[in-house]
Coordinates of C-alpha atoms in Angstrom, one line a residue:
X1101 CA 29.6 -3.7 166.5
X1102 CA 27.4 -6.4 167.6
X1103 CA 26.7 -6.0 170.7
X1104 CA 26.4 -2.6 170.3
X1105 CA 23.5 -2.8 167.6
X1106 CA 22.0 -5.9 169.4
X1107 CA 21.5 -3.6 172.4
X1108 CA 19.5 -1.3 170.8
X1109 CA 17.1 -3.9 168.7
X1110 CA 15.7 -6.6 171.2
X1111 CA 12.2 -5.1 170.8
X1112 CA 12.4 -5.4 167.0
X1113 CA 12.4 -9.7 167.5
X1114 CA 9.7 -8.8 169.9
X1115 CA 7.9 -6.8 167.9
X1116 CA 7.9 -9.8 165.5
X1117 CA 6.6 -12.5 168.1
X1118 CA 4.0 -9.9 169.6
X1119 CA 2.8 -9.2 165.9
X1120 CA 2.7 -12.7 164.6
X1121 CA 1.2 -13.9 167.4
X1122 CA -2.1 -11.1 167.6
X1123 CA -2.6 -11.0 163.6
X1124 CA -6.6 -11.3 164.5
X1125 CA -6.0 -7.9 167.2
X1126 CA -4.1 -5.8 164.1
X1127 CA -6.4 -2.7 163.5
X1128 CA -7.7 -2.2 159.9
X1129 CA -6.3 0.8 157.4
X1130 CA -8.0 2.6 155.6
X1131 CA -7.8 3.1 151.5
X1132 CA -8.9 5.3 148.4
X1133 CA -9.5 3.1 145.5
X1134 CA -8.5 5.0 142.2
X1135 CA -8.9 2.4 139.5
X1136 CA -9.9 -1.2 138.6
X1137 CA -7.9 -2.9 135.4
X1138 CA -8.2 -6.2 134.7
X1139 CA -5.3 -8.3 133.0
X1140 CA -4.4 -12.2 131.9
X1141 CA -2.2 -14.5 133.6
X1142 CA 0.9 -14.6 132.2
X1143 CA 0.8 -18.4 131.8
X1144 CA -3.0 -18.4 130.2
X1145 CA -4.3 -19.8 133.3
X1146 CA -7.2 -17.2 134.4
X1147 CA -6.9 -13.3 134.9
X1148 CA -6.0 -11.0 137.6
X1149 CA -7.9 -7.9 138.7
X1150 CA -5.9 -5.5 140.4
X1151 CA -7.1 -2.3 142.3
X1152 CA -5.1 0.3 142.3
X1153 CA -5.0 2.2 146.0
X1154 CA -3.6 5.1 147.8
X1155 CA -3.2 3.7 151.2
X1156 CA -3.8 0.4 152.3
X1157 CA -6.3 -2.4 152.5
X1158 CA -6.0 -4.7 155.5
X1159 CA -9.2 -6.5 155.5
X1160 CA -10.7 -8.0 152.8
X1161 CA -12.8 -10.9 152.1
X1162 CA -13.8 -13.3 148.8
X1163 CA -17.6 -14.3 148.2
X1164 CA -17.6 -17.3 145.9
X1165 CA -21.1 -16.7 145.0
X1166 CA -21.8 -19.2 142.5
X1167 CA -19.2 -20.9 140.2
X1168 CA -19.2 -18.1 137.6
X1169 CA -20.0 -15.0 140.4
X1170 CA -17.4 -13.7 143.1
X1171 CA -18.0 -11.0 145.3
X1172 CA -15.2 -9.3 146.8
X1173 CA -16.0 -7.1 150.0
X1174 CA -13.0 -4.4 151.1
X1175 CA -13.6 -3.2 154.4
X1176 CA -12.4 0.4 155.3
X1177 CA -12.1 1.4 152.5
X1178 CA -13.3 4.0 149.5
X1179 CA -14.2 4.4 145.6
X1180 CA -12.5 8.1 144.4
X1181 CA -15.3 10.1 142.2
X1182 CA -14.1 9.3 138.8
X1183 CA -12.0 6.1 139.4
X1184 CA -10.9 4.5 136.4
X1185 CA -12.9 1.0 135.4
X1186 CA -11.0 -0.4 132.8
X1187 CA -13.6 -2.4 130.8
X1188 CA -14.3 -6.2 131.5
X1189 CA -12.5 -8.8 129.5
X1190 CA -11.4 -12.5 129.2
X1191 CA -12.8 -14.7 131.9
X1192 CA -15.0 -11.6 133.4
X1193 CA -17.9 -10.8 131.4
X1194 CA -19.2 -7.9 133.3
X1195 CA -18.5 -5.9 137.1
X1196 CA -19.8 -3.7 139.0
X1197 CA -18.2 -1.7 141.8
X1198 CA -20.1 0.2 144.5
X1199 CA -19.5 2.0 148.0
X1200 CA -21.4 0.6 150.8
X1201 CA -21.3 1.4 154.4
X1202 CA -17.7 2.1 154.9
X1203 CA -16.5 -1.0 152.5
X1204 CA -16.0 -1.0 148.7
X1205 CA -18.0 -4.4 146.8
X1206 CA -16.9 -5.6 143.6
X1207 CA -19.1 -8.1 142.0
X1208 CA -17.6 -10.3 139.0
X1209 CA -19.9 -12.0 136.4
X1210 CA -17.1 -14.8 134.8
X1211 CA -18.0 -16.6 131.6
X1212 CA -16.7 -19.8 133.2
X1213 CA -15.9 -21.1 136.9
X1214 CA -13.2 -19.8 138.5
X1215 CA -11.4 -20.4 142.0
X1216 CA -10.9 -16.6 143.6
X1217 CA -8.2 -15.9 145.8
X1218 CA -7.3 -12.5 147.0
X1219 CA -3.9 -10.8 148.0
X1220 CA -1.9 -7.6 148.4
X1221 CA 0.4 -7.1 145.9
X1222 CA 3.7 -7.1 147.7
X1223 CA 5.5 -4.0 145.8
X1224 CA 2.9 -1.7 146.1
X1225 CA -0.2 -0.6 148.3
X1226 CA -2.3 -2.3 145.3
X1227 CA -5.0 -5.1 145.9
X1228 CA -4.9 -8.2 143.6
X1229 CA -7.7 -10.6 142.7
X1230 CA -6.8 -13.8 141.5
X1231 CA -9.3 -15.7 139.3
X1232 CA -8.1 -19.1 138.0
X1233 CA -10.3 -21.4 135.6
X1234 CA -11.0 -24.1 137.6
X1235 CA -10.1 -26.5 134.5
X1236 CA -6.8 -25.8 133.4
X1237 CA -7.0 -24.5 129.6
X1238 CA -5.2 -25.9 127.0
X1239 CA -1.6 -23.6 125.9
X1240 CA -2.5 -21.5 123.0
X1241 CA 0.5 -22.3 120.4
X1242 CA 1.9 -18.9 120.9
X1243 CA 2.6 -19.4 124.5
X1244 CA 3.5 -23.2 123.8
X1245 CA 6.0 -22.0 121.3
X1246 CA 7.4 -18.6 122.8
X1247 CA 7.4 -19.4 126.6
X1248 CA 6.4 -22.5 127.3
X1249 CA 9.8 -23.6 128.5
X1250 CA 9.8 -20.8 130.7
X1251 CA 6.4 -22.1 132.3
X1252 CA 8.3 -25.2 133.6
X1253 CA 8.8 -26.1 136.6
X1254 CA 12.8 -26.5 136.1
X1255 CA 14.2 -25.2 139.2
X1256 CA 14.0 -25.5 142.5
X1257 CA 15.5 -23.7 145.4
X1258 CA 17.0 -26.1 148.9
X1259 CA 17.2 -23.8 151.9
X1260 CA 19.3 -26.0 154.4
X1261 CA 18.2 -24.6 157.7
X1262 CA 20.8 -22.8 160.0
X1263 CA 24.5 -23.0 159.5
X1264 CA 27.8 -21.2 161.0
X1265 CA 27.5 -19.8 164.2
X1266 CA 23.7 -21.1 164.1
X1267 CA 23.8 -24.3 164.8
X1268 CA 19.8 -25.0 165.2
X1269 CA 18.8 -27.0 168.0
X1270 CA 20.6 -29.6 168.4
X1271 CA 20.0 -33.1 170.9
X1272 CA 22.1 -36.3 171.5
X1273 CA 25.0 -34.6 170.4
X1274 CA 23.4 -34.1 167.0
X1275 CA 23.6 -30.9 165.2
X1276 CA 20.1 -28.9 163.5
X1277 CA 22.7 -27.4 160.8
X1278 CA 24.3 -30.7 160.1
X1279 CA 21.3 -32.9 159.4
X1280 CA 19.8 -30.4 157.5
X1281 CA 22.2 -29.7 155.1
X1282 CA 23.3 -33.7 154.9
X1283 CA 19.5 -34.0 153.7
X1284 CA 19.5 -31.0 151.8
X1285 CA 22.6 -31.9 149.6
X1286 CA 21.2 -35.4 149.2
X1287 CA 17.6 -34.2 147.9
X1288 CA 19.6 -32.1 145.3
X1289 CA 21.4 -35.0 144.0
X1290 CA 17.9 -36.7 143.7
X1291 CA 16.3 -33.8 141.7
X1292 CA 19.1 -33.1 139.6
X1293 CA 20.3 -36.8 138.2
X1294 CA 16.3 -37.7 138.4
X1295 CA 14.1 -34.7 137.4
X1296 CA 16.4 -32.7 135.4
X1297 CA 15.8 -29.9 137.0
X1298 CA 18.0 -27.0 138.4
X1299 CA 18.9 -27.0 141.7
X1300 CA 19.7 -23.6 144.2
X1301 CA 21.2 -24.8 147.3
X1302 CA 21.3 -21.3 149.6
X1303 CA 24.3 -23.0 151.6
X1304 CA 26.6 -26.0 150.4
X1305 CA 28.5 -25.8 153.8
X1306 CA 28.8 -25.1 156.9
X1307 CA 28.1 -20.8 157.0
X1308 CA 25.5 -18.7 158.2
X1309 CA 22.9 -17.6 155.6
X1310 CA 20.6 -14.5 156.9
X1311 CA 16.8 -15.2 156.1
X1312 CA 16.5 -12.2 153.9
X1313 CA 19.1 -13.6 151.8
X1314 CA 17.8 -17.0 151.7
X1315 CA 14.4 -15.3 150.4
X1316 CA 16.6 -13.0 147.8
X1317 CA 18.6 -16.4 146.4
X1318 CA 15.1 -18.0 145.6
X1319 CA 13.7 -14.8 144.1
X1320 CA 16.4 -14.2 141.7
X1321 CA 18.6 -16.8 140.8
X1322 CA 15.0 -19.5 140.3
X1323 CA 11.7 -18.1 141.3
X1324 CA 9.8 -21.7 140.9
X1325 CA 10.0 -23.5 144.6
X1326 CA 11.5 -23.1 147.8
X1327 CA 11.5 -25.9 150.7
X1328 CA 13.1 -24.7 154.1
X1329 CA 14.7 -28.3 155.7
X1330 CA 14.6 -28.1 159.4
X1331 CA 15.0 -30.2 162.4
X1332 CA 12.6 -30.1 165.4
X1333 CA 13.0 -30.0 169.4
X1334 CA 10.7 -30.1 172.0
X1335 CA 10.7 -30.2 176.1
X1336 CA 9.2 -33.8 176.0
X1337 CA 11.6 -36.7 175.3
X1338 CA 8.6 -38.3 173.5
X1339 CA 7.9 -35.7 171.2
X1340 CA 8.3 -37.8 167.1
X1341 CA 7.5 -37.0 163.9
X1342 CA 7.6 -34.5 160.4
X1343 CA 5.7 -31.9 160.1
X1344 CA 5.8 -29.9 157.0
X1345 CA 4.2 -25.8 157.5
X1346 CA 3.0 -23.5 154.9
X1347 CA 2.5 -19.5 155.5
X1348 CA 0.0 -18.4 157.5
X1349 CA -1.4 -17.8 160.7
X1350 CA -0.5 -20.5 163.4
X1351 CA -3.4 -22.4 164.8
X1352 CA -1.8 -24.0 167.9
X1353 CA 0.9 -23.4 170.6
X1354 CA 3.0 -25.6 169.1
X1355 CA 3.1 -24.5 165.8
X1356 CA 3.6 -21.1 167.2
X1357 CA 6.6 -22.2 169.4
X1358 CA 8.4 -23.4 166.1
X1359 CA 7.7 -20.1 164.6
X1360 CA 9.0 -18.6 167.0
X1361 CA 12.4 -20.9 167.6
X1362 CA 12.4 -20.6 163.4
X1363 CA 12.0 -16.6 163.3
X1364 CA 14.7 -15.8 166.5
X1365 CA 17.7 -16.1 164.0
X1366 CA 17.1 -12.4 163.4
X1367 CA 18.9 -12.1 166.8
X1368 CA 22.0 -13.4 165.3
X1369 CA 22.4 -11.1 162.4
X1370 CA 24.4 -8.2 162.2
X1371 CA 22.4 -6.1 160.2
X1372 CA 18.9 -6.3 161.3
X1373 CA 17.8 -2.8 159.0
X1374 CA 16.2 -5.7 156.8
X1375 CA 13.3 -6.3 158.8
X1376 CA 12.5 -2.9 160.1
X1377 CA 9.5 -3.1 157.4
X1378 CA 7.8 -5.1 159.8
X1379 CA 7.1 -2.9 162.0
X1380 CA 4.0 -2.1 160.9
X1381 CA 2.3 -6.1 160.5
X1382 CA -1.2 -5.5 159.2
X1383 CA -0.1 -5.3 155.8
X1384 CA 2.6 -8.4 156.6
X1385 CA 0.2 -10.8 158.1
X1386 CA -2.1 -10.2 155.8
X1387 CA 0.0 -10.8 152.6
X1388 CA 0.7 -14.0 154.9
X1389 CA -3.2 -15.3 155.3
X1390 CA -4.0 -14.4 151.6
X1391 CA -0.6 -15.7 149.7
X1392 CA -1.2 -16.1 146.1
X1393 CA 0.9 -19.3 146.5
X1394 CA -1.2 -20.2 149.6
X1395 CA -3.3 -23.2 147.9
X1396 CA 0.1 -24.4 146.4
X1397 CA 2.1 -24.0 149.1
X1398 CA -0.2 -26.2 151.0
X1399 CA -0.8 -29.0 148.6
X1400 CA 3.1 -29.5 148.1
X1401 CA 3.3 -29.6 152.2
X1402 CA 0.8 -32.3 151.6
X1403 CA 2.8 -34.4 149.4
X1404 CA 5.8 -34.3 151.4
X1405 CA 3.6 -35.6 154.5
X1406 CA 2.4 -38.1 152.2
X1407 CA 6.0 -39.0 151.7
X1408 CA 7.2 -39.4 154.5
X1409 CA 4.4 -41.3 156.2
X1410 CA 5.0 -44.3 152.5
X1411 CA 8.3 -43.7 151.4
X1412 CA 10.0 -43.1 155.1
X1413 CA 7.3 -44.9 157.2
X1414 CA 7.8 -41.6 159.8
X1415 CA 5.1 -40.5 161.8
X1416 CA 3.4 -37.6 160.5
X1417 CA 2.5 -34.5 162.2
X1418 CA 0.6 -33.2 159.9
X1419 CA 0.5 -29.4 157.2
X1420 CA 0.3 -27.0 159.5
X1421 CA 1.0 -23.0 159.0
X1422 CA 2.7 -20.3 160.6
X1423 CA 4.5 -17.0 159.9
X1424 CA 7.8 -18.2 158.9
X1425 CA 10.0 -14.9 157.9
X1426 CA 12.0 -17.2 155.7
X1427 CA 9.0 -18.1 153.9
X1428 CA 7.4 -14.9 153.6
X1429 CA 10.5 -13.8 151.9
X1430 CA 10.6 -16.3 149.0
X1431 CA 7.8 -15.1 146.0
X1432 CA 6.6 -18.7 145.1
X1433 CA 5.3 -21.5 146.4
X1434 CA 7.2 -22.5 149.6
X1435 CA 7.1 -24.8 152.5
X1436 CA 9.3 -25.6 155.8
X1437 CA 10.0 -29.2 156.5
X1438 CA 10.8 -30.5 160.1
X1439 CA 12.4 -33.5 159.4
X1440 CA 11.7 -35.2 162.9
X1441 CA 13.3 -34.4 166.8
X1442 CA 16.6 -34.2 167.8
X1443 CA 15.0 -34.1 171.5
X1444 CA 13.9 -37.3 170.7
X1445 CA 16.9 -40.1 170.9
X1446 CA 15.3 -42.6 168.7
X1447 CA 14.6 -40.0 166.0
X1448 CA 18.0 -38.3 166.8
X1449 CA 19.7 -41.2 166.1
X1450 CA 17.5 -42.0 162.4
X1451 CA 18.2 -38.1 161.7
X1452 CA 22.3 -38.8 161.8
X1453 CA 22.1 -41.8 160.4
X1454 CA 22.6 -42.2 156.2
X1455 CA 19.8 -44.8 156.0
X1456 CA 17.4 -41.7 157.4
X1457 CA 18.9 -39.2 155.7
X1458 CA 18.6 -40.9 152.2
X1459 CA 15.0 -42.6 153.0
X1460 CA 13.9 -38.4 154.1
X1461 CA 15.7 -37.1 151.0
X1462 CA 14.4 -39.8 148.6
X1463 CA 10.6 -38.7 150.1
X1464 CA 11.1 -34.8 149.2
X1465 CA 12.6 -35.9 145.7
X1466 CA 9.2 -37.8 145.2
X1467 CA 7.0 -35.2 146.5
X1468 CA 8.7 -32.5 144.4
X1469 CA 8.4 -34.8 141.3
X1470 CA 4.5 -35.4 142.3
X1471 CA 4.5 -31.4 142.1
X1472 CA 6.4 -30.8 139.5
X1473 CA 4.0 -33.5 136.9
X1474 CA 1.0 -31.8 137.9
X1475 CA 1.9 -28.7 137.7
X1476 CA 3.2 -28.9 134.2
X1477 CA 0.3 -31.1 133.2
X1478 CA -2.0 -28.1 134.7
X1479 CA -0.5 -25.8 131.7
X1480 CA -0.7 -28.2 128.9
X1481 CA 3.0 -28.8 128.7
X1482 CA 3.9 -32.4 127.5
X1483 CA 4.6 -34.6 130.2
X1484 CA 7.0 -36.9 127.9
X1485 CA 9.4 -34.4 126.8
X1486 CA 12.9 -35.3 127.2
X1487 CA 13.9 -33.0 130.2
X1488 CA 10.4 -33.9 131.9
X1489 CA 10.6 -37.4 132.0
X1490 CA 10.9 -38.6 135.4
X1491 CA 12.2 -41.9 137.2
X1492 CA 9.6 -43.5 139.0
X1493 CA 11.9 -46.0 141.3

């Protein structure tokens, strides 16, 4: 059964690689705007103004104006007679909303500075504007008192890379699948006895997890954060280092190499009817390039860099992005780690070796508990609860 649906898919990978890899070539789409509404963040933190569409917007772009004016510009796109304004409230004092050669401009007068982020919403055809105070505001007692606990950042999800009949790349008779879940494990253990917090593995042993799934586990059994653990290969023997990637579009061959190497377990599952969505990309990449979890996504990458460079004294390669499917998948801030290079005997070596594994694991415990204090300390939450305090060793 296989074989037989294998034969008939090699241009959906393809497809993939071809679409990742042009995201600036994708052809815009056009769009009827029917109504502008305007709600508050569920967690008190800003507002978010959504347009409702039939059709959909691929190209888009956010004017940061001045600190309390945003300008957002939709290309290809059109305002219905008689769309629906719903009237301007909380953090936006007044829009306006006017066709204008082709594009639709929304212009946003805030009563206090606001950092703008734009981004499809990824269950319907809809546009969503994101517009965070740039000074996180205090908890009102409701929220402290109703959800607060539900704000924190209590769980977190470890995706060990590969596993079963994919064993990663693998050098010096090392295994991708069994560094990655010796770390993995070990990071957990850190978190749990440390932080408090709950930990998802998406594998404890050695078995094949498809990416969708790893993206479903994250979504539904924690929703908070997701970090992919990898291992890295390259053609040159020299090749060292972490590297920690974000979503987005790649911005060198290398980067795009991983992606690629990353996204080609597809080939190995037996059902791919998963990703037959992404056949048409626009709409993908795009959600990719304008995340709402981008900025986040990005500073934790930056942590873990940070980490390893002090904590592991490992060569960094940098925060770089790319389209990782597995990361597209999980709805919250997420990152792919690449712990080092198997291709590389030195760093083979440190990757099997318990000294490197703890040293890497005890780096991603501290980046996530970097995260995780200011993050809570963004909403107002008390940083000496019980459950919150953290060891610092």
């Amino acid at each position: 059964m296989f074989c037989k649906l294998t034969t008939h898919l090699p241009s959906l990978r393809s497809l993939i690689l071809l679409a990742l890899a042009a995201f600036a070539a994708l052809p815009a789409l056009s769009a009827d705007i029917q109504r502008v509404s305007i709600t508050e963040r569920s967690d008190g933190q800003g507002y978010v103004v959504r347009l409702h569409t039939v059709g959909v917007l691929s190209q888009f772009e956010v004017r940061q104006v001045a600190p309390e004016l945003v300008e957002l510009v939709v290309q290809d796109a059109y305002l219905v007679e008689g769309a629906q304004r719903d009237g301007a409230t909380g953090i936006v004092q007044d829009y306006s909303v006017r066709n204008r050669d082709g594009s639709v401009v929304l212009s946003f007068q805030l009563a206090a500075p606001a950092t703008a982020t734009a981004y499809p919403d990824r269950d319907t055809d809809d546009l969503l504007l994101g517009l965070a105070y740039t000074e996180p505001q205090p908890v009102s007692p409701f929220f402290a008192e109703e959800t607060g606990e539900n704000w924190r950042l209590d769980c977190v999800v470890i995706d060990a890379g590969h596993g079963g009949h994919d064993p990663g790349t693998h050098g010096h008779g090392i295994r991708e699948k069994d560094v990655t879940l010796s770390v993995a494990l070990k990071v957990g253990q850190y978190v749990e006895e440390r932080l408090g917090m709950n930990v998802v593995y998406t594998r404890t042993s050695d078995r094949f997890v498809e990416l969708h799934e790893r993206g479903r586990i994250a979504n539904e059994q924690c929703g908070k954060l997701f970090i992919s653990i990898h291992a890295n290969a390259a053609g040159s023997a020299r090749a060292r280092g972490t590297e920690t990637f974000f979503i987005g579009q790649h911005k060198a061959d290398d980067a795009r190499e991983i992606m690629e190497r990353e996204n080609s377990v597809v080939d190995l599952e037996a059902d791919q009817s998963h990703y037959e969505g992404l056949g048409d990309m626009s709409m993908v990449l795009q959600s990719m390039a304008s995340s709402a979890y981008q900025t986040e996504s990005e500073h934790l990458a930056s942590l873990i860099e940070g980490q390893f460079s002090e904590r592991a004294r490992r060569r960094s390669r940098g925060v770089k992005q790319a389209g990782f499917l597995v990361l597209w998948r999980a709805s919250m801030p997420a990152v792919l780690v690449e712990l080092g290079f198997l291709s590389n005997r030195n760093e083979a070596r440190f990757l099997a070796s318990e000294e490197g594994q703890d040293l890497l694991a005890s780096g991603l415990y501290r980046a996530i508990r970097d995260y995780k204090e200011r993050y809570e300390a963004g909403l107002g939450l008390d940083p000496t609860a019980p459950d919150h305090v953290a060891a610092r060793d």
